[in-house]
DNA sequence: GCCATTTTATACTAATTGGTCAAAAACTAC
DNA sequence: GTAGTTTTTGACCAATTAGTATAAAATGGC
């Protein structure tokens, strides 16, 4: 294949784009915002990613792939799958970067914003949240096999994704860990069923 | 005071505006959308409500006033405050109009959308969600006084607002009542503490 | 009836939007 | 080196945006 090489790394510029979309949402992010963050020119962006919607779809997939790869790795080897779930929620309530609080969950944000705006993009974000739910389910099943937990896995997984969606809004109301911890502890009591 | 009278009812046009903002969010709602829904001309709208942001603020207050008036009434006379909370969540999971699912919670949507866009509007929506949380708290205290429930009211109220924020996203993932009910039942088990 | 005041209607504006285009630059294959 | 292909660059465009200006219509006090 002949022709000039790309001067940018796809993973790097997609990461940059995801930060902008994550913070500002889909509609409020302008092409100008993206160009600046990705250090690209207009032609390059449209040549490489098509258009704004297509870029967003690729960003969603990129973000999801990274997240679920990490989650799978964490759960795969673990002998304490319940702990993996708990740690995940702890990270949400007490992130290294406190600015994460105002960003919430990328997929949850997308669902909220796009539900009445763009059904195709909404369905895509919904699908990613469902994948996250299925990760919870997998972890619970694993814990069950290890006799570390008992309960209805499907119902509990759906309960957990609801807690997930919830804390990602509530953390904007109360960005301080100490304001979130007691109710989070209450939320996760279902994980202590032996 | 001389001059021509208004030909529109403020409450009616604010209701119309709230439906548009609720469905499409703040940024994606155009003045054209508002004008069409409110059956107003541009001049009338800007004369009566200032600008888009000011209109949004008035809509948020209008929506909140109506909601909290209704909630206060429901709880005021009730001898079963726990039931009032449960009914509220049932209505969310099984609304008369199924299209409500994709609209979610007006305030939660606003928080998600505006957290990184407009701090002033976000704080306003956060404040309304806090008021809703304080309503939960009041109902729980009332139940406690009636010896119908025991527990930590503050923590449980914060837990409930998190469930509220959560189901208002999860309902977009699963608009069917039967897909939401089991996990909702699990969520509300804390209300059965005697 | 007349004047002051307000609402309504519509034309207009300046800025921003997502997206296109054409030419130059950089590269591969031969 | 040259032809052919791709990426980069930046100017350009049509549509849409929130908001303004101006004039006509409607109202109330006198």
XYZ file of C-alpha atoms (C1' of nucleotides) in Angstrom:
448
model
C 0.000 0.000 0.000
C 1.510 3.267 -1.103
C 0.976 6.778 0.229
C 1.952 9.023 3.058
C 1.975 7.593 6.560
C -0.224 8.756 9.407
C 1.659 11.076 11.684
C -0.608 10.351 14.664
C -1.247 7.256 16.730
C -4.895 6.222 16.579
C -5.030 5.051 20.192
C -3.616 8.357 21.411
C -5.976 10.630 19.519
C -8.975 8.419 20.343
C -8.044 8.719 24.007
C -7.904 12.495 23.652
C -11.248 12.539 21.867
C -12.798 10.346 24.549
C -11.742 12.794 27.239
C -13.515 15.621 25.451
C -16.680 13.629 24.722
C -16.689 12.273 28.258
C -16.487 15.724 29.811
C -18.752 17.675 27.469
C -21.057 15.062 26.003
C -21.798 14.459 22.348
C -23.723 17.502 21.169
C -21.801 20.075 23.178
C -18.473 18.887 21.863
C -17.567 20.892 18.757
C -15.281 19.764 15.985
C -13.063 22.639 17.083
C -12.804 21.106 20.577
C -11.871 17.759 19.078
C -9.299 19.218 16.670
C -7.593 21.089 19.478
C -7.506 18.117 21.845
C -6.457 15.594 19.213
C -3.856 17.936 17.659
C -5.254 17.218 14.230
C -6.368 19.301 11.286
C -9.887 19.149 10.011
C -9.030 17.207 6.887
C -7.064 14.624 8.822
C -9.862 14.058 11.259
C -12.549 13.653 8.619
C -10.275 11.530 6.481
C -9.423 9.193 9.323
C -12.708 8.979 11.224
C -15.458 9.949 8.779
C -17.637 12.398 10.648
C -18.505 13.415 14.174
C -20.995 10.620 14.762
C -18.679 7.974 13.384
C -15.835 9.307 15.526
C -18.053 9.141 18.581
C -18.910 5.526 17.830
C -15.246 4.655 17.503
C -14.501 6.484 20.746
C -17.253 4.572 22.557
C -15.866 1.278 21.290
C -12.337 2.302 22.183
C -13.343 3.277 25.689
C -15.383 0.109 26.150
C -12.647 -2.163 24.858
C -10.124 -0.704 27.286
C -12.500 -0.844 30.229
C -13.694 -4.389 29.657
C -10.222 -5.675 28.936
C -9.142 -4.311 32.292
C -12.183 -5.721 34.081
C -11.776 -9.157 32.525
C -8.163 -9.238 33.592
C -9.020 -8.229 37.119
C -11.679 -10.873 37.505
C -9.994 -13.657 35.523
C -7.302 -14.551 38.020
C -8.981 -13.334 41.170
C -9.953 -15.734 43.927
C -12.050 -12.966 45.483
C -14.411 -11.779 42.736
C -16.638 -10.005 45.280
C -13.653 -7.892 46.262
C -13.126 -6.942 42.622
C -16.643 -5.545 42.451
C -16.234 -3.695 45.730
C -12.944 -2.164 44.630
C -14.566 -0.977 41.421
C -17.198 0.948 43.346
C -14.603 2.257 45.774
C -12.682 3.719 42.865
C -15.816 5.489 41.676
C -16.445 7.040 45.080
C -12.802 7.871 45.785
C -10.963 8.354 42.487
C -7.288 9.317 42.302
C -8.305 12.352 40.277
C -11.209 14.058 42.097
C -12.168 15.788 38.845
C -13.513 12.411 37.727
C -16.564 13.032 39.879
C -17.989 15.651 37.567
C -17.414 13.433 34.542
C -19.491 10.532 35.819
C -19.838 7.420 33.655
C -19.150 7.889 29.958
C -21.834 5.397 28.927
C -24.409 6.570 31.441
C -23.887 10.146 30.317
C -24.340 9.106 26.709
C -27.566 7.242 27.470
C -28.997 10.212 29.359
C -28.062 12.726 26.719
C -28.894 10.752 23.609
C -32.021 8.824 24.580
C -34.271 11.347 22.813
C -31.683 12.697 20.378
C -30.058 9.796 18.547
C -31.479 6.325 19.072
C -28.585 4.609 17.324
C -25.950 6.146 19.587
C -28.117 5.590 22.645
C -28.506 1.889 21.846
C -24.760 1.650 21.529
C -24.181 3.141 24.965
C -26.946 0.965 26.408
C -25.188 -2.073 24.996
C -21.971 -1.118 26.790
C -23.796 -0.722 30.098
C -25.319 -4.139 29.538
C -21.848 -5.532 29.040
C -20.834 -3.987 32.348
C -23.880 -5.614 33.925
C -22.854 -8.962 32.471
C -19.424 -8.456 34.017
C -21.088 -8.071 37.415
C -23.059 -11.228 36.687
C -19.934 -13.151 35.785
C -18.189 -12.068 38.971
C -21.184 -13.080 41.065
C -21.375 -16.499 39.432
C -17.698 -16.972 40.086
C -18.179 -16.049 43.741
C -21.045 -18.504 43.941
C -18.880 -21.302 42.550
C -16.294 -20.466 45.197
C -18.982 -20.631 47.927
C -18.212 -17.020 48.828
C -21.618 -15.647 48.027
C -25.203 -16.749 47.548
C -28.118 -15.004 45.908
C -29.905 -14.389 42.620
C -27.086 -13.469 40.222
C -29.221 -11.929 37.467
C -31.272 -9.785 39.795
C -28.221 -8.764 41.816
C -26.290 -7.853 38.662
C -29.149 -5.638 37.509
C -29.272 -4.155 40.982
C -25.541 -3.433 40.778
C -25.721 -1.728 37.396
C -28.464 0.454 38.879
C -26.202 1.335 41.796
C -23.464 2.038 39.258
C -25.703 4.357 37.267
C -26.845 5.944 40.502
C -23.507 6.707 42.163
C -22.289 8.191 38.912
C -24.947 10.862 39.308
C -24.885 11.079 43.094
C -21.124 11.668 43.064
C -21.819 14.940 41.282
C -24.120 15.909 44.146
C -21.544 14.904 46.780
C -17.984 14.814 45.460
C -16.516 14.064 48.889
C -15.761 10.448 49.628
C -17.037 10.748 53.188
C -20.439 11.865 51.889
C -20.713 8.849 49.626
C -19.230 6.038 51.688
C -22.000 5.231 54.197
C -24.712 4.891 51.559
C -22.333 2.969 49.304
C -21.611 0.554 52.133
C -25.354 0.087 52.486
C -25.702 -0.465 48.734
C -23.064 -3.180 48.703
C -24.407 -5.153 51.651
C -26.013 -7.562 49.195
C -22.483 -8.692 48.367
C -22.016 -9.998 51.910
C -24.648 -12.747 51.547
C -22.811 -15.920 52.474
C -50.715 50.036 34.509
C -51.451 50.483 30.859
C -50.443 48.319 27.930
C -51.446 45.214 26.098
C -52.121 42.047 28.069
C -50.249 38.745 27.761
C -52.135 36.345 25.553
C -50.474 33.251 27.023
C -50.592 31.595 30.433
C -47.177 31.384 32.035
C -47.809 27.998 33.657
C -48.924 26.509 30.355
C -45.972 27.670 28.279
C -43.501 26.754 31.042
C -44.982 23.261 31.053
C -44.510 23.041 27.312
C -40.947 24.300 27.593
C -40.192 21.783 30.332
C -41.321 18.926 28.105
C -38.875 19.999 25.413
C -35.959 20.556 27.807
C -36.744 17.292 29.581
C -36.684 15.296 26.369
C -33.810 16.963 24.543
C -31.700 18.452 27.315
C -30.460 22.019 27.562
C -27.917 22.423 24.765
C -29.755 20.357 22.161
C -32.962 22.308 22.596
C -33.064 25.150 20.096
C -35.021 28.365 20.441
C -36.944 27.163 17.406
C -37.984 24.009 19.320
C -39.126 26.125 22.234
C -41.022 28.614 20.087
C -42.902 25.851 18.316
C -43.786 23.992 21.513
C -44.737 27.084 23.470
C -46.702 28.616 20.568
C -44.849 31.873 21.090
C -42.986 34.276 18.859
C -39.367 35.065 19.425
C -40.053 38.549 20.701
C -42.616 37.332 23.219
C -40.307 34.648 24.531
C -37.314 36.900 25.020
C -39.468 39.649 26.458
C -41.117 37.361 28.977
C -38.263 35.038 29.968
C -35.026 36.867 29.168
C -32.846 34.361 27.387
C -32.433 30.630 26.993
C -30.525 30.118 30.218
C -32.931 32.211 32.242
C -35.863 30.329 30.727
C -34.239 27.035 31.643
C -33.812 28.196 35.222
C -37.462 29.189 35.412
C -38.461 25.843 33.919
C -36.368 23.969 36.481
C -37.982 25.902 39.298
C -41.418 25.410 37.815
C -40.899 21.673 37.480
C -39.445 21.399 40.979
C -42.222 23.415 42.567
C -44.877 21.212 41.034
C -43.096 17.988 41.946
C -42.343 18.898 45.531
C -45.788 20.319 46.116
C -47.217 16.985 45.016
C -44.770 14.993 47.132
C -45.397 17.093 50.219
C -49.120 16.596 49.820
C -48.738 12.865 49.416
C -46.617 12.494 52.509
C -48.316 15.083 54.688
C -51.472 13.204 55.439
C -50.212 9.690 54.913
C -50.103 7.196 57.760
C -47.918 4.935 55.597
C -44.965 7.096 54.510
C -42.973 4.022 53.460
C -45.742 3.180 51.001
C -45.489 6.682 49.541
C -41.818 6.109 48.759
C -42.495 2.691 47.274
C -45.294 4.028 45.087
C -42.996 6.748 43.811
C -40.479 4.173 42.614
C -43.213 1.987 41.183
C -44.379 4.897 39.073
C -40.868 5.336 37.741
C -40.600 1.674 36.738
C -44.148 1.422 35.411
C -45.304 4.831 34.207
C -48.698 5.415 32.614
C -46.918 6.796 29.585
C -44.152 4.334 28.624
C -42.391 7.102 26.704
C -41.405 8.491 30.097
C -38.703 5.838 30.263
C -36.533 7.503 27.671
C -36.918 10.890 29.357
C -35.539 9.761 32.707
C -35.296 12.298 35.533
C -35.273 15.941 34.495
C -32.852 16.926 37.252
C -30.587 13.913 36.865
C -30.380 14.544 33.142
C -29.477 18.161 33.784
C -26.745 17.217 36.247
C -25.237 14.719 33.821
C -25.340 17.065 30.880
C -24.285 20.274 32.556
C -21.679 19.150 35.106
C -18.828 20.170 32.796
C -20.730 22.733 30.737
C -22.447 25.192 33.054
C -21.660 24.999 36.755
C -24.431 27.388 37.720
C -27.159 25.337 36.063
C -25.643 22.112 37.348
C -25.670 23.407 40.936
C -29.297 24.289 40.501
C -30.226 20.791 39.365
C -28.095 19.301 42.154
C -30.018 21.383 44.642
C -33.310 19.965 43.384
C -32.036 16.408 43.712
C -30.969 17.242 47.265
C -34.468 18.454 47.956
C -35.783 15.138 46.685
C -33.337 13.381 48.995
C -34.585 15.459 51.907
C -38.099 14.385 51.018
C -37.015 10.755 51.354
C -35.448 11.642 54.674
C -38.611 13.265 55.913
C -40.692 10.257 54.948
C -38.277 7.920 56.715
C -38.322 10.014 59.880
C -42.088 9.983 59.803
C -42.098 6.201 59.435
C -39.715 5.952 62.352
C -41.995 8.046 64.533
C -44.832 5.706 63.630
C -42.710 2.678 64.582
C -43.091 1.362 61.039
C -39.417 1.442 60.158
C -36.005 1.538 61.796
C -32.623 2.455 60.389
C -30.252 5.315 59.666
C -32.444 7.920 58.006
C -29.672 10.073 56.528
C -27.744 7.163 55.061
C -30.907 5.499 53.790
C -32.120 8.722 52.185
C -28.810 9.092 50.373
C -29.061 5.459 49.360
C -32.555 6.109 48.009
C -31.538 9.139 45.947
C -28.806 6.953 44.464
C -31.374 4.306 43.576
C -33.513 7.082 42.107
C -30.643 8.351 39.972
C -29.841 4.776 39.026
C -33.255 3.545 37.922
C -33.686 6.688 35.858
C -30.762 5.488 33.751
C -31.434 1.758 34.001
C -35.014 2.264 32.786
C -33.531 3.412 29.487
C -31.652 0.121 29.285
C -34.751 -1.916 30.148
C -37.997 -0.088 29.471
C -40.140 -3.117 30.381
C -41.535 -3.183 33.878
C -40.857 -6.896 34.233
C -37.151 -6.297 33.562
C -36.950 -3.669 36.286
C -39.161 -5.044 39.029
C -37.008 -7.784 40.602
C -33.977 -5.561 41.070
C -36.183 -2.701 42.250
C -37.716 -5.003 44.839
C -34.212 -5.850 45.976
C -33.316 -2.138 46.118
C -36.284 -1.314 48.315
C -35.771 -4.100 50.837
C -34.144 -1.564 53.170
C -37.605 -0.076 53.565
C -38.857 -3.269 55.210
C -36.611 -2.907 58.297
C -39.025 -3.061 61.221
C -60.534 59.596 21.331
C -55.740 59.918 22.332
C -51.406 58.885 24.304
C -48.340 55.915 26.852
C -47.140 51.294 27.358
C -46.915 46.577 26.429
C -47.143 42.488 23.452
C -46.649 40.526 19.060
C -44.673 39.585 14.595
C -40.992 39.238 11.568
C -36.799 40.653 9.424
C -32.208 40.743 10.547
C -27.338 39.798 12.476
C -23.046 38.051 13.964
C -21.059 33.906 15.455
C -20.665 29.116 15.330
C -21.726 24.751 13.519
C -20.408 20.267 10.919
C -18.516 19.261 6.818
C -16.081 19.855 1.928
C -12.446 20.849 -1.323
C -8.222 21.507 -3.733
C -3.553 21.753 -3.533
C 0.785 20.660 -1.354
C 3.596 17.269 1.027
C 5.194 12.656 2.009
C 5.485 8.216 1.076
C 5.716 3.234 -1.696
C 6.310 0.527 -5.630
C 8.594 0.036 -9.613
C 13.606 9.234 -10.435
C 8.832 8.959 -11.422
C 4.111 7.653 -11.187
C 0.559 6.814 -8.173
C -1.506 6.989 -3.635
C -2.433 8.758 0.791
C -2.207 12.277 4.397
C -1.947 16.909 5.698
C -3.165 21.635 5.507
C -6.080 25.556 5.610
C -9.365 28.040 3.093
C -14.048 27.703 2.226
C -19.306 26.889 2.599
C -24.138 26.428 3.644
C -26.996 25.853 7.554
C -28.101 26.780 12.100
C -27.499 29.098 16.353
C -28.946 32.557 20.154
C -30.259 36.922 20.342
C -31.738 41.975 18.557
C -34.324 45.645 16.174
C -38.164 47.634 14.369
C -42.723 48.315 13.424
C -47.563 47.085 13.949
C -51.325 45.770 16.973
C -53.632 45.845 21.277
C -54.721 47.669 25.668
C -55.729 50.982 29.719
C -55.849 55.659 31.926
C -57.445 59.967 31.213
